[in-house]
Amino acid sequence: MTAPSSGAQTAGRPARLPRSARRKQLLAAAQEVFVAQGYHAAAMDDIAERAGVSKPVLYQHFPGKMDLYLALLDTHCEAIVAQVRAAMAATSDNKERVSGAVRAYFDFVDHESEAFRLVFESDLRNDPAVRERMAKVESGCIAAITDTIISDTGVSRARAELLASGLVGTAETAAKFWLASGRQVPKAEAEALLTALAWRGIASFPLQGESA
């Protein structure tokens, strides 16, 4: 008699997943619940039920609801910062860099998972741990764009940070407004409009070695 495979079910019990796969499954279920209900209304019972596991299994991986929420925030906060960094590194064409940064925000809010609600619309913004992560997203995106502005224009860091914060704030606010207003403008056109707006300002700064 052969032993059952690792993916098989035995005695009516669900298959035992590797720890990393189980963690991923639990986080996916938690994200669905948090996005739909918000942090305060969500319950560990709801998350366990959505994941198809018992509460003891859920607590083996995450001691509490906040641990789940912060793990999700870390994942998505790192993702948006990485997208902006990638946009800066993808080309030496500064207009394309601006376009890429704008696109990163529109892609983030437009994703079917609606994970952006955890980052930009959290009902836990007053919690210190959550607030710290929000600040890291903003500072990470600003830093990525700041370094590009400094290397290309030679303006001081303080001035480059101010310019970068303007681009980040514009992209985030416009992307959220675009989604909330029902995507009335096609996504590609919305991105192009924001890129044109931002680029007209940034392009007025000469490249290093050029006269103003």
Short mmCIF file of N, CA, C and O in Angstrom, two decimals, residues 105 138 142 164-175:
data_model
loop_
_atom_site.label_atom_id
_atom_site.label_comp_id
_atom_site.label_asym_id
_atom_site.label_seq_id
_atom_site.Cartn_x
_atom_site.Cartn_y
_atom_site.Cartn_z
N TYR A 105 1.49 54.40 -9.60
CA TYR A 105 0.36 54.70 -8.71
C TYR A 105 -0.97 54.28 -9.32
O TYR A 105 -1.83 53.73 -8.63
N GLU A 138 5.76 56.88 1.66
CA GLU A 138 5.94 58.22 1.12
C GLU A 138 7.42 58.56 1.00
O GLU A 138 7.87 59.02 -0.05
N ILE A 142 9.55 59.15 -2.45
CA ILE A 142 10.19 60.46 -2.62
C ILE A 142 11.69 60.31 -2.80
O ILE A 142 12.31 60.96 -3.64
N ALA A 164 10.22 66.14 -5.67
CA ALA A 164 9.79 64.73 -5.67
C ALA A 164 8.51 64.55 -4.88
O ALA A 164 7.62 63.78 -5.28
N SER A 165 8.38 65.25 -3.75
CA SER A 165 7.17 65.12 -2.94
C SER A 165 5.96 65.64 -3.71
O SER A 165 4.85 65.11 -3.58
N GLY A 166 6.17 66.66 -4.53
CA GLY A 166 5.08 67.17 -5.35
C GLY A 166 4.61 66.16 -6.37
O GLY A 166 3.40 65.98 -6.58
N LEU A 167 5.56 65.47 -6.99
CA LEU A 167 5.19 64.45 -7.98
C LEU A 167 4.48 63.27 -7.32
O LEU A 167 3.45 62.79 -7.82
N VAL A 168 5.00 62.82 -6.18
CA VAL A 168 4.38 61.71 -5.46
C VAL A 168 2.97 62.06 -5.01
O VAL A 168 2.02 61.29 -5.19
N GLY A 169 2.81 63.25 -4.43
CA GLY A 169 1.49 63.67 -3.97
C GLY A 169 0.50 63.81 -5.11
O GLY A 169 -0.67 63.39 -4.99
N THR A 170 0.96 64.36 -6.22
CA THR A 170 0.09 64.52 -7.39
C THR A 170 -0.36 63.17 -7.93
O THR A 170 -1.54 62.95 -8.22
N ALA A 171 0.60 62.24 -8.07
CA ALA A 171 0.28 60.92 -8.64
C ALA A 171 -0.68 60.16 -7.73
O ALA A 171 -1.65 59.56 -8.21
N GLU A 172 -0.42 60.17 -6.44
CA GLU A 172 -1.29 59.43 -5.51
C GLU A 172 -2.70 60.01 -5.48
O GLU A 172 -3.70 59.29 -5.60
N THR A 173 -2.80 61.33 -5.33
CA THR A 173 -4.11 61.97 -5.23
C THR A 173 -4.91 61.79 -6.52
O THR A 173 -6.11 61.46 -6.49
N ALA A 174 -4.26 61.98 -7.66
CA ALA A 174 -4.96 61.86 -8.94
C ALA A 174 -5.40 60.43 -9.20
O ALA A 174 -6.51 60.19 -9.70
N ALA A 175 -4.55 59.46 -8.86
CA ALA A 175 -4.91 58.06 -9.09
C ALA A 175 -6.12 57.67 -8.24
O ALA A 175 -7.04 56.99 -8.72
#
